[in-house]
Amino acid sequence: MVHSVLDSLLAQYGSVENCEQVNTETETAVVNVTYSTKEHARQAIEKLNGYVLENFSLKVTYIPDEMAAQQSSQQLPSQARRGFGQRGPPRQGSPNGTVRPKQQQSDVPLRIMVPTQFVGAIIGKEGATIRNITKQTQSKIDIHRKDNAGAAEKPISIHSTPEGCSAACKMIMEIMQKEAQDTKFTEEIPLKILAHNNFVGRLIGKEGRNLKKIEQDTDTKITISPLQDLTLCNPERTITIKSSIEACSKAEEEIMKKIRESYDNDMAAMNLQAHLIPGLNLKALGLFPQSSPVLPPPSIPPAYTPFGSYPNFCDVYALSSIASGGQQLAQQSESETVHVFIPALAVGAIIGKKGQHIKQLSRYASASIKIAPAEGPDAKQRMVIISGQPEAQFKAQGRIYNKLKEENFFGPKEEVKLETHIKVPSHAAGRVIGKGGKTVNELQNLTSAEVVVPRDQTPDENDQVIVKITGHFFASQLAQRKIQDILIQVKRQQQQKTVQSGQPQPRRK
């Protein structure tokens, strides 16, 4: 990439405040560009998306500036990401590089549970009541009446702005209270909110401070269903709020604000990582739920869903074309073997009763999963050997991370961080390390994972050495993919040398 050519191209669309390349030793360059105004960024995105430069097609996405969001719209800097090679489209919710308006519909619906006997009153005669709620609050409301036939409670999903969700929720609570009075229903009717388990820890906060503050500020009593109630098909926790309708409504606003913040932070991280894992079709991995408003039936193993199991979430990502042709690339990928180290006490949870869990996980991920024998009677860790293509690795490792968290092998406020080993050809270890450790340092800065190539290793019988990766799930995955990318380049260069050395030399005259 010739930077002078890129700089002159970018300058055609406005004043560039910053242009920074982010890459390790890969053939794909990722460049963060900051324009002085939103309009300049919008024009650049429109004109440069698909533009061919030096035989490479530019793919451009917009990255909202979190710090600038607190400033006035006149001062808001805009960022655009330039990727040489195959990259995904702009995130939905930020069309044409514009910042999402505060009043736009939230990506996170409000999901509540209501007693089944009140569903009829909420719907009203010929649907009149629910139509009135949706009209007044400008919301879309799904009442999942067919879910869990015979259950005492039914879920309701409310799609709107945060304000619209809260207004609709309050109206539903008022309808239930009136119906209870009319039918002489004497039991207390608390507000029950459903939230994905991955958001709950941040909602609770360190030593429960966030939740306690919400209780104090809103004069409510809030409880959260235990982790033991979670199942493979139901990753949501129930947040129960008890007080007056007015107080419950205020608590709902604060709780959903925290959940939406957690979701937005996860999306920002995922959006960045998606651009740094070329050729990996995340939608094909089953990372995100389909648009169906119901959870998958028990007979179908659900995907690892780190960002929630809410309806229409995958619409936000539009990840099916993170890399155009990514699915084909993934299908052509060679099988990889990764060693993941888990607490020795967790082996039973991973295997499951009569080996059912590990068999189900193997089928779900399309991977070979084996647990190596303990190295000794006092071993604190056990090695899980996973063999499969990148999608299989992503699925299997993700589910193992999730299982360890669900089974409380890590504390409620503790992040799951595991050590993973990849074997690389001894002659390629230098490329992973880089000159003076440059590449491995870049890897660590880029992925937030600890990457170590132990010195003075003796290659095994296959002339391979170990690269150690330690970090949370996405950090580890990102590091693994970048290392595999380096190995692919090394292999390709070797093949090219072999072909060139095999060609007949021109005869001298």
Short mmCIF file of C-alpha atoms in Angstrom, two decimals:
data_model
loop_
_atom_site.label_atom_id
_atom_site.label_comp_id
_atom_site.label_asym_id
_atom_site.label_seq_id
_atom_site.Cartn_x
_atom_site.Cartn_y
_atom_site.Cartn_z
CA MET A 1 0.00 0.00 0.00
CA VAL A 2 1.38 3.38 -1.01
CA HIS A 3 0.38 5.81 1.72
CA SER A 4 0.85 8.91 -0.42
CA VAL A 5 -1.72 7.57 -2.91
CA LEU A 6 -4.18 6.80 -0.12
CA ASP A 7 -3.66 10.17 1.56
CA SER A 8 -4.35 12.08 -1.65
CA LEU A 9 -7.44 9.97 -2.29
CA LEU A 10 -8.84 10.59 1.18
CA ALA A 11 -8.13 14.31 0.98
CA GLN A 12 -10.45 14.64 -2.02
CA TYR A 13 -13.49 14.32 0.27
CA GLY A 14 -12.56 16.67 3.09
CA SER A 15 -10.12 17.52 5.85
CA VAL A 16 -8.48 14.39 7.31
CA GLU A 17 -7.54 14.83 10.97
CA ASN A 18 -5.93 11.43 11.45
CA CYS A 19 -5.03 8.40 9.32
CA GLU A 20 -3.69 5.39 11.21
CA GLN A 21 -2.96 1.90 9.90
CA VAL A 22 -3.73 -1.07 12.16
CA ASN A 23 -2.22 -4.39 11.12
CA THR A 24 0.14 -7.21 11.96
CA GLU A 25 1.96 -8.97 9.14
CA THR A 26 -1.05 -9.61 6.93
CA GLU A 27 -1.96 -8.92 3.32
CA THR A 28 -5.04 -6.96 4.40
CA ALA A 29 -4.53 -3.44 5.70
CA VAL A 30 -7.04 -1.85 8.06
CA VAL A 31 -6.85 1.93 8.29
CA ASN A 32 -8.75 4.15 10.74
CA VAL A 33 -9.49 7.56 9.23
CA THR A 34 -10.89 10.53 11.17
CA TYR A 35 -12.49 13.36 9.20
CA SER A 36 -13.12 16.79 10.67
CA THR A 37 -16.88 16.66 9.98
CA LYS A 38 -19.63 14.09 9.61
CA GLU A 39 -20.40 15.35 6.10
CA HIS A 40 -16.84 14.72 4.91
CA ALA A 41 -16.95 11.19 6.36
CA ARG A 42 -20.34 10.54 4.74
CA GLN A 43 -19.07 11.64 1.31
CA ALA A 44 -15.95 9.50 1.65
CA ILE A 45 -18.01 6.43 2.56
CA GLU A 46 -20.36 6.94 -0.40
CA LYS A 47 -17.57 7.49 -2.92
CA LEU A 48 -14.91 5.05 -1.68
CA ASN A 49 -16.96 1.95 -0.85
CA GLY A 50 -16.05 -0.46 -3.65
CA TYR A 51 -13.40 1.88 -5.11
CA VAL A 52 -10.52 -0.09 -6.69
CA LEU A 53 -7.06 1.05 -5.59
CA GLU A 54 -3.91 -0.80 -6.65
CA ASN A 55 -6.02 -3.82 -7.66
CA PHE A 56 -7.69 -3.94 -4.24
CA SER A 57 -11.33 -3.16 -3.56
CA LEU A 58 -11.89 -0.76 -0.68
CA LYS A 59 -14.61 -1.66 1.80
CA VAL A 60 -15.66 1.16 4.11
CA THR A 61 -17.62 1.17 7.38
CA TYR A 62 -18.48 3.91 9.83
CA ILE A 63 -17.30 3.72 13.45
CA PRO A 64 -19.14 6.04 15.87
CA ASP A 65 -16.88 8.11 18.10
CA GLU A 66 -18.02 7.30 21.66
CA MET A 67 -16.30 10.31 23.26
CA ALA A 68 -17.59 12.73 20.64
CA ALA A 69 -21.15 11.55 21.20
CA GLN A 70 -21.14 13.67 24.34
CA GLN A 71 -20.32 16.80 22.36
CA SER A 72 -22.60 18.83 20.13
CA SER A 73 -23.36 17.51 16.68
CA GLN A 74 -21.50 20.44 15.14
CA GLN A 75 -18.24 19.34 16.80
CA LEU A 76 -18.70 15.59 16.34
CA PRO A 77 -15.75 13.98 14.52
CA SER A 78 -16.56 11.01 12.34
CA GLN A 79 -14.51 7.96 11.65
CA ALA A 80 -14.43 5.70 8.65
CA ARG A 81 -12.55 2.44 8.42
CA ARG A 82 -10.80 1.55 5.21
CA GLY A 83 -10.10 -2.10 4.59
CA PHE A 84 -8.05 -3.31 1.62
CA GLY A 85 -9.49 -6.63 0.62
CA GLN A 86 -12.84 -8.05 1.59
CA ARG A 87 -14.72 -6.33 4.36
CA GLY A 88 -18.29 -5.94 5.55
CA PRO A 89 -20.90 -3.25 4.94
CA PRO A 90 -21.59 -0.29 7.24
CA ARG A 91 -23.36 -1.21 10.45
CA GLN A 92 -27.08 -0.85 10.32
CA GLY A 93 -28.15 1.96 12.55
CA SER A 94 -25.42 4.18 11.06
CA PRO A 95 -26.54 4.62 7.43
CA ASN A 96 -24.33 6.75 5.23
CA GLY A 97 -22.00 7.40 8.13
CA THR A 98 -24.49 9.32 10.24
CA VAL A 99 -24.62 8.99 14.01
CA ARG A 100 -27.65 7.20 15.41
CA PRO A 101 -30.23 9.70 16.70
CA LYS A 102 -30.99 9.41 20.38
CA GLN A 103 -34.69 8.81 19.68
CA GLN A 104 -34.12 5.94 17.24
CA GLN A 105 -35.56 2.56 18.12
CA SER A 106 -33.31 0.67 20.48
CA ASP A 107 -31.58 -2.45 19.22
CA VAL A 108 -32.44 -4.08 22.55
CA PRO A 109 -36.15 -4.77 23.05
CA LEU A 110 -37.67 -4.70 26.51
CA ARG A 111 -38.74 -8.24 27.38
CA ILE A 112 -41.10 -8.80 30.29
CA MET A 113 -43.01 -11.73 31.76
CA VAL A 114 -46.71 -11.36 32.58
CA PRO A 115 -49.15 -13.79 34.28
CA THR A 116 -51.01 -15.76 31.62
CA GLN A 117 -54.43 -14.80 33.03
CA PHE A 118 -53.77 -11.12 32.18
CA VAL A 119 -52.79 -11.68 28.53
CA GLY A 120 -56.40 -11.38 27.34
CA ALA A 121 -56.84 -8.02 29.08
CA ILE A 122 -53.58 -6.72 27.60
CA ILE A 123 -54.71 -7.69 24.09
CA GLY A 124 -58.26 -6.43 24.59
CA LYS A 125 -61.40 -7.11 22.57
CA GLU A 126 -60.37 -7.80 18.98
CA GLY A 127 -56.90 -6.46 19.85
CA ALA A 128 -58.15 -2.94 20.62
CA THR A 129 -56.13 -2.50 23.84
CA ILE A 130 -52.79 -3.62 22.44
CA ARG A 131 -53.34 -1.45 19.34
CA ASN A 132 -53.95 1.53 21.58
CA ILE A 133 -50.71 0.86 23.50
CA THR A 134 -48.65 0.53 20.31
CA LYS A 135 -50.19 3.69 18.85
CA GLN A 136 -49.64 5.83 21.94
CA THR A 137 -46.09 4.63 22.54
CA GLN A 138 -45.09 4.18 18.87
CA SER A 139 -43.92 0.68 19.63
CA LYS A 140 -44.16 -2.84 18.23
CA ILE A 141 -45.31 -5.38 20.81
CA ASP A 142 -45.07 -9.15 20.44
CA ILE A 143 -47.02 -11.28 22.91
CA HIS A 144 -45.64 -14.79 22.67
CA ARG A 145 -48.85 -16.58 23.59
CA LYS A 146 -47.82 -19.89 22.02
CA ASP A 147 -44.60 -20.13 24.00
CA ASN A 148 -44.56 -22.77 26.75
CA ALA A 149 -48.13 -23.99 26.47
CA GLY A 150 -49.77 -24.18 29.88
CA ALA A 151 -47.12 -22.01 31.57
CA ALA A 152 -48.20 -19.59 34.28
CA GLU A 153 -46.40 -16.68 32.58
CA LYS A 154 -45.91 -15.48 29.00
CA PRO A 155 -43.11 -13.32 27.57
CA ILE A 156 -43.80 -9.99 25.88
CA SER A 157 -41.24 -8.22 23.67
CA ILE A 158 -41.52 -4.44 23.23
CA HIS A 159 -39.63 -2.79 20.36
CA SER A 160 -39.36 0.99 20.43
CA THR A 161 -37.19 3.83 21.66
CA PRO A 162 -36.13 3.47 25.31
CA GLU A 163 -38.84 5.99 26.19
CA GLY A 164 -41.43 4.14 24.12
CA CYS A 165 -40.53 0.80 25.72
CA SER A 166 -40.89 2.27 29.21
CA ALA A 167 -44.22 3.93 28.39
CA ALA A 168 -45.64 0.70 26.93
CA CYS A 169 -44.42 -1.28 29.94
CA LYS A 170 -46.08 1.15 32.34
CA MET A 171 -49.38 0.93 30.44
CA ILE A 172 -49.24 -2.88 30.58
CA MET A 173 -48.63 -2.76 34.35
CA GLU A 174 -51.64 -0.44 34.78
CA ILE A 175 -53.85 -2.77 32.72
CA MET A 176 -52.78 -5.77 34.83
CA GLN A 177 -53.46 -3.90 38.06
CA LYS A 178 -56.96 -2.92 36.89
CA GLU A 179 -57.70 -6.46 35.73
CA ALA A 180 -56.52 -7.80 39.11
CA GLN A 181 -58.91 -5.45 40.91
CA ASP A 182 -61.81 -6.39 38.62
CA THR A 183 -61.19 -10.13 39.10
CA LYS A 184 -60.39 -9.79 42.82
CA PHE A 185 -56.85 -11.13 42.23
CA THR A 186 -55.14 -10.44 45.57
CA GLU A 187 -51.55 -11.52 44.93
CA GLU A 188 -48.88 -8.90 44.29
CA ILE A 189 -48.02 -8.43 40.61
CA PRO A 190 -44.31 -7.56 40.34
CA LEU A 191 -42.65 -6.35 37.16
CA LYS A 192 -40.49 -9.12 35.70
CA ILE A 193 -37.84 -8.19 33.14
CA LEU A 194 -35.91 -10.77 31.10
CA ALA A 195 -32.22 -10.09 30.46
CA HIS A 196 -29.48 -12.21 28.93
CA ASN A 197 -27.10 -13.60 31.53
CA ASN A 198 -24.10 -11.92 29.90
CA PHE A 199 -25.51 -8.49 30.77
CA VAL A 200 -26.55 -9.29 34.34
CA GLY A 201 -23.09 -9.16 35.92
CA ARG A 202 -22.59 -5.61 34.71
CA LEU A 203 -26.09 -4.70 35.85
CA ILE A 204 -25.35 -5.96 39.36
CA GLY A 205 -21.99 -4.20 39.47
CA LYS A 206 -19.02 -4.72 41.76
CA GLU A 207 -20.24 -6.03 45.12
CA GLY A 208 -23.80 -5.38 43.95
CA ARG A 209 -23.36 -1.59 43.99
CA ASN A 210 -25.23 -0.83 40.74
CA LEU A 211 -28.29 -2.82 41.76
CA LYS A 212 -28.31 -1.41 45.29
CA LYS A 213 -28.18 2.14 43.92
CA ILE A 214 -31.14 1.48 41.61
CA GLU A 215 -33.11 0.06 44.57
CA GLN A 216 -32.31 3.09 46.71
CA ASP A 217 -32.98 5.66 43.98
CA THR A 218 -36.33 4.13 42.98
CA ASP A 219 -37.51 2.79 46.35
CA THR A 220 -37.95 -0.75 45.02
CA LYS A 221 -36.97 -4.29 45.95
CA ILE A 222 -35.10 -6.06 43.13
CA THR A 223 -34.15 -9.74 42.94
CA ILE A 224 -32.53 -11.71 40.11
CA SER A 225 -33.13 -15.39 39.36
CA PRO A 226 -30.17 -17.67 40.20
CA LEU A 227 -27.67 -18.96 37.64
CA GLN A 228 -28.91 -22.48 38.34
CA ASP A 229 -32.17 -21.63 36.55
CA LEU A 230 -30.35 -21.11 33.25
CA THR A 231 -30.50 -23.85 30.65
CA LEU A 232 -28.82 -24.42 27.29
CA CYS A 233 -32.02 -23.18 25.62
CA ASN A 234 -32.81 -20.33 28.00
CA PRO A 235 -29.88 -18.01 28.72
CA GLU A 236 -32.11 -15.27 30.17
CA ARG A 237 -32.35 -14.31 33.84
CA THR A 238 -35.53 -12.90 35.41
CA ILE A 239 -35.22 -9.54 37.17
CA THR A 240 -38.14 -9.13 39.59
CA ILE A 241 -39.08 -5.61 40.75
CA LYS A 242 -41.54 -5.04 43.60
CA SER A 243 -43.06 -1.68 44.49
CA SER A 244 -45.68 0.73 43.14
CA ILE A 245 -46.22 1.01 39.38
CA GLU A 246 -44.49 4.39 39.33
CA ALA A 247 -41.44 3.09 41.23
CA CYS A 248 -41.25 -0.10 39.13
CA SER A 249 -41.35 2.01 35.98
CA LYS A 250 -38.42 4.14 37.18
CA ALA A 251 -36.44 1.02 38.08
CA GLU A 252 -37.15 -0.46 34.63
CA GLU A 253 -35.71 2.66 32.99
CA GLU A 254 -32.49 2.42 35.02
CA ILE A 255 -32.11 -1.34 34.53
CA MET A 256 -32.63 -1.20 30.77
CA LYS A 257 -30.26 1.74 30.52
CA LYS A 258 -27.51 -0.44 32.03
CA ILE A 259 -28.39 -3.39 29.78
CA ARG A 260 -28.39 -1.24 26.64
CA GLU A 261 -25.02 0.24 27.60
CA SER A 262 -23.60 -3.27 28.00
CA TYR A 263 -25.04 -4.29 24.64
CA ASP A 264 -23.63 -1.22 22.88
CA ASN A 265 -20.19 -1.83 24.38
CA ASP A 266 -20.27 -5.46 23.23
CA MET A 267 -21.38 -4.40 19.76
CA ALA A 268 -18.55 -1.90 19.47
CA ALA A 269 -16.04 -4.58 20.42
CA MET A 270 -17.59 -7.13 18.09
CA ASN A 271 -17.76 -4.65 15.22
CA LEU A 272 -14.04 -3.97 15.56
CA GLN A 273 -13.12 -7.66 15.82
CA ALA A 274 -15.31 -8.61 12.88
CA HIS A 275 -13.17 -6.44 10.62
CA LEU A 276 -9.98 -7.98 11.97
CA ILE A 277 -10.95 -11.61 11.27
CA PRO A 278 -11.01 -11.81 7.47
CA GLY A 279 -12.68 -14.83 5.92
CA LEU A 280 -14.58 -15.81 9.05
CA ASN A 281 -18.34 -15.65 8.50
CA LEU A 282 -19.64 -14.99 12.01
CA LYS A 283 -23.28 -15.24 11.02
CA ALA A 284 -22.63 -18.70 9.59
CA LEU A 285 -21.17 -19.71 12.94
CA GLY A 286 -24.56 -19.36 14.59
CA LEU A 287 -23.24 -16.64 16.88
CA PHE A 288 -26.42 -14.65 16.64
CA PRO A 289 -30.01 -15.80 16.97
CA GLN A 290 -32.36 -15.84 14.02
CA SER A 291 -35.18 -13.32 13.77
CA SER A 292 -37.67 -15.67 15.39
CA PRO A 293 -38.94 -14.13 18.65
CA VAL A 294 -38.84 -17.44 20.46
CA LEU A 295 -35.90 -19.35 21.86
CA PRO A 296 -34.89 -22.57 20.10
CA PRO A 297 -36.66 -25.74 21.20
CA PRO A 298 -34.75 -28.10 23.51
CA SER A 299 -34.14 -30.56 20.67
CA ILE A 300 -31.98 -28.02 18.83
CA PRO A 301 -28.69 -27.02 20.49
CA PRO A 302 -28.63 -23.21 20.42
CA ALA A 303 -25.73 -21.13 19.29
CA TYR A 304 -23.29 -19.54 21.67
CA THR A 305 -24.93 -16.13 21.95
CA PRO A 306 -22.63 -13.74 23.78
CA PHE A 307 -24.76 -10.72 22.97
CA GLY A 308 -28.19 -11.94 23.88
CA SER A 309 -30.99 -14.01 22.48
CA TYR A 310 -33.28 -11.17 21.54
CA PRO A 311 -35.21 -11.18 18.27
CA ASN A 312 -33.77 -9.48 15.19
CA PHE A 313 -30.33 -8.94 16.73
CA CYS A 314 -28.57 -10.28 13.65
CA ASP A 315 -30.28 -7.53 11.63
CA VAL A 316 -28.09 -5.06 13.52
CA TYR A 317 -24.91 -6.72 12.37
CA ALA A 318 -25.58 -7.66 8.77
CA LEU A 319 -22.65 -9.99 9.27
CA SER A 320 -23.47 -12.36 6.45
CA SER A 321 -21.09 -10.35 4.29
CA ILE A 322 -18.35 -9.44 6.76
CA ALA A 323 -16.19 -10.81 4.04
CA SER A 324 -17.88 -11.29 0.69
CA GLY A 325 -17.05 -14.84 -0.06
CA GLY A 326 -16.23 -15.45 3.60
CA GLN A 327 -18.34 -18.58 3.68
CA GLN A 328 -16.46 -20.02 0.73
CA LEU A 329 -13.15 -19.13 2.37
CA ALA A 330 -14.23 -20.80 5.57
CA GLN A 331 -15.31 -23.94 3.75
CA GLN A 332 -11.89 -24.20 2.15
CA SER A 333 -10.06 -23.77 5.46
CA GLU A 334 -7.94 -26.62 6.70
CA SER A 335 -8.70 -28.33 9.98
CA GLU A 336 -6.92 -26.84 12.99
CA THR A 337 -6.05 -28.41 16.34
CA VAL A 338 -6.16 -26.23 19.44
CA HIS A 339 -5.46 -27.19 23.07
CA VAL A 340 -7.63 -25.37 25.61
CA PHE A 341 -6.79 -25.69 29.31
CA ILE A 342 -9.73 -25.80 31.76
CA PRO A 343 -9.90 -26.25 35.56
CA ALA A 344 -9.55 -29.95 36.41
CA LEU A 345 -12.73 -29.76 38.48
CA ALA A 346 -14.69 -28.65 35.40
CA VAL A 347 -14.07 -31.83 33.41
CA GLY A 348 -17.29 -33.43 34.62
CA ALA A 349 -19.36 -30.42 33.54
CA ILE A 350 -17.82 -30.43 30.06
CA ILE A 351 -18.31 -34.18 29.63
CA GLY A 352 -21.82 -34.23 31.11
CA LYS A 353 -23.85 -37.19 32.34
CA LYS A 354 -22.78 -40.30 30.42
CA GLY A 355 -20.83 -38.05 28.06
CA GLN A 356 -23.98 -36.38 26.71
CA HIS A 357 -22.75 -32.77 26.90
CA ILE A 358 -19.44 -33.31 25.11
CA LYS A 359 -21.19 -35.41 22.43
CA GLN A 360 -23.80 -32.72 21.90
CA LEU A 361 -21.12 -30.03 21.79
CA SER A 362 -19.12 -32.03 19.25
CA ARG A 363 -22.16 -32.42 16.98
CA TYR A 364 -23.17 -28.79 17.37
CA ALA A 365 -19.69 -27.45 16.54
CA SER A 366 -18.83 -30.14 13.95
CA ALA A 367 -15.55 -30.64 15.79
CA SER A 368 -13.61 -33.46 17.39
CA ILE A 369 -13.41 -32.74 21.13
CA LYS A 370 -11.35 -34.89 23.49
CA ILE A 371 -10.10 -34.40 27.02
CA ALA A 372 -6.51 -35.51 27.57
CA PRO A 373 -5.60 -37.61 30.64
CA ALA A 374 -4.44 -35.71 33.71
CA GLU A 375 -0.69 -35.17 33.90
CA GLY A 376 -0.74 -36.24 37.55
CA PRO A 377 -3.03 -36.84 40.52
CA ASP A 378 -2.65 -33.24 41.70
CA ALA A 379 -3.05 -31.59 38.30
CA LYS A 380 -5.11 -28.40 38.55
CA GLN A 381 -5.76 -28.15 34.82
CA ARG A 382 -6.85 -30.51 32.07
CA MET A 383 -6.28 -30.13 28.36
CA VAL A 384 -9.22 -30.16 25.94
CA ILE A 385 -8.12 -31.08 22.41
CA ILE A 386 -10.35 -29.49 19.74
CA SER A 387 -9.90 -30.29 16.06
CA GLY A 388 -11.94 -28.65 13.33
CA GLN A 389 -12.22 -25.72 10.93
CA PRO A 390 -12.28 -22.10 12.15
CA GLU A 391 -16.06 -22.08 12.57
CA ALA A 392 -15.88 -25.28 14.61
CA GLN A 393 -13.14 -23.84 16.83
CA PHE A 394 -15.16 -20.68 17.38
CA LYS A 395 -18.31 -22.59 18.33
CA ALA A 396 -16.67 -25.23 20.51
CA GLN A 397 -14.38 -22.86 22.42
CA GLY A 398 -17.18 -20.33 22.87
CA ARG A 399 -19.47 -22.93 24.37
CA ILE A 400 -16.72 -24.16 26.73
CA TYR A 401 -16.09 -20.61 27.97
CA ASN A 402 -19.82 -20.15 28.50
CA LYS A 403 -20.22 -23.48 30.29
CA LEU A 404 -17.46 -22.67 32.76
CA LYS A 405 -19.18 -19.39 33.59
CA GLU A 406 -22.63 -21.00 33.90
CA GLU A 407 -21.31 -23.71 36.22
CA ASN A 408 -19.67 -21.12 38.51
CA PHE A 409 -16.07 -22.23 37.96
CA PHE A 410 -15.38 -18.50 37.74
CA GLY A 411 -16.84 -15.95 40.13
CA PRO A 412 -19.88 -13.84 39.18
CA LYS A 413 -17.67 -10.79 38.75
CA GLU A 414 -14.69 -12.71 37.33
CA GLU A 415 -14.00 -12.81 33.60
CA VAL A 416 -13.36 -16.24 32.09
CA LYS A 417 -9.77 -16.30 30.85
CA LEU A 418 -8.25 -19.55 29.60
CA GLU A 419 -4.86 -20.60 28.29
CA THR A 420 -4.83 -21.96 24.75
CA HIS A 421 -1.98 -23.60 22.86
CA ILE A 422 -1.46 -23.64 19.09
CA LYS A 423 1.31 -25.68 17.50
CA VAL A 424 3.18 -23.97 14.67
CA PRO A 425 6.03 -25.18 12.44
CA SER A 426 9.35 -24.36 14.10
CA HIS A 427 10.50 -22.43 11.03
CA ALA A 428 7.40 -20.19 11.30
CA ALA A 429 7.85 -19.32 14.98
CA GLY A 430 10.13 -16.43 14.05
CA ARG A 431 7.39 -14.91 11.89
CA VAL A 432 4.95 -15.07 14.81
CA ILE A 433 7.49 -13.36 17.06
CA GLY A 434 8.65 -10.82 14.48
CA LYS A 435 11.86 -8.85 14.41
CA GLY A 436 12.71 -7.87 17.97
CA GLY A 437 9.34 -9.22 19.10
CA LYS A 438 7.48 -6.65 17.00
CA THR A 439 4.77 -8.97 15.65
CA VAL A 440 3.96 -10.66 18.94
CA ASN A 441 3.79 -7.25 20.65
CA GLU A 442 1.42 -6.00 17.95
CA LEU A 443 -0.68 -9.12 18.41
CA GLN A 444 -1.00 -8.48 22.12
CA ASN A 445 -1.86 -4.81 21.66
CA LEU A 446 -4.39 -5.60 18.95
CA THR A 447 -6.18 -8.50 20.65
CA SER A 448 -5.76 -7.78 24.40
CA ALA A 449 -4.62 -11.40 24.76
CA GLU A 450 -1.28 -12.50 26.19
CA VAL A 451 0.69 -14.21 23.42
CA VAL A 452 3.92 -16.02 24.29
CA VAL A 453 6.29 -18.14 22.21
CA PRO A 454 8.40 -19.85 24.90
CA ARG A 455 12.13 -19.63 24.20
CA ASP A 456 14.44 -22.61 23.87
CA GLN A 457 11.64 -25.00 22.91
CA THR A 458 12.59 -28.36 21.47
CA PRO A 459 10.45 -29.05 18.39
CA ASP A 460 8.28 -32.17 18.65
CA GLU A 461 8.34 -35.15 16.28
CA ASN A 462 6.45 -33.08 13.69
CA ASP A 463 8.95 -30.22 13.98
CA GLN A 464 6.40 -27.99 15.70
CA VAL A 465 6.59 -25.64 18.69
CA ILE A 466 3.89 -24.17 20.95
CA VAL A 467 2.42 -20.67 20.96
CA LYS A 468 0.58 -19.87 24.21
CA ILE A 469 -2.45 -17.56 24.17
CA THR A 470 -4.20 -16.40 27.35
CA GLY A 471 -7.27 -14.19 27.45
CA HIS A 472 -11.04 -13.91 27.40
CA PHE A 473 -12.97 -15.56 24.59
CA PHE A 474 -12.87 -12.87 21.89
CA ALA A 475 -9.31 -11.85 22.68
CA SER A 476 -8.19 -15.48 22.37
CA GLN A 477 -10.16 -16.03 19.16
CA LEU A 478 -8.76 -12.91 17.56
CA ALA A 479 -5.20 -13.89 18.44
CA GLN A 480 -5.74 -17.42 17.12
CA ARG A 481 -7.06 -16.12 13.80
CA LYS A 482 -4.22 -13.65 13.36
CA ILE A 483 -1.63 -16.35 14.06
CA GLN A 484 -3.31 -18.71 11.60
CA ASP A 485 -3.27 -15.86 9.07
CA ILE A 486 0.50 -15.53 9.50
CA LEU A 487 0.93 -19.32 9.09
CA ILE A 488 -1.11 -19.27 5.87
CA GLN A 489 1.18 -16.57 4.48
CA VAL A 490 4.28 -18.56 5.42
CA LYS A 491 2.86 -21.66 3.74
CA ARG A 492 1.90 -19.70 0.62
CA GLN A 493 5.39 -18.20 0.33
CA GLN A 494 6.95 -21.65 0.67
CA GLN A 495 4.72 -22.98 -2.10
CA GLN A 496 5.66 -20.10 -4.36
CA LYS A 497 9.37 -20.77 -3.74
CA THR A 498 8.87 -24.45 -4.50
CA VAL A 499 7.13 -23.66 -7.79
CA GLN A 500 9.81 -21.15 -8.76
CA SER A 501 12.66 -23.52 -7.89
CA GLY A 502 11.01 -26.25 -9.97
CA GLN A 503 10.85 -24.10 -13.11
CA PRO A 504 13.55 -24.77 -15.75
CA GLN A 505 16.26 -22.10 -15.83
CA PRO A 506 16.70 -20.21 -19.12
CA ARG A 507 19.71 -21.43 -21.06
CA ARG A 508 22.63 -19.06 -21.50
CA LYS A 509 23.61 -18.18 -25.01
#
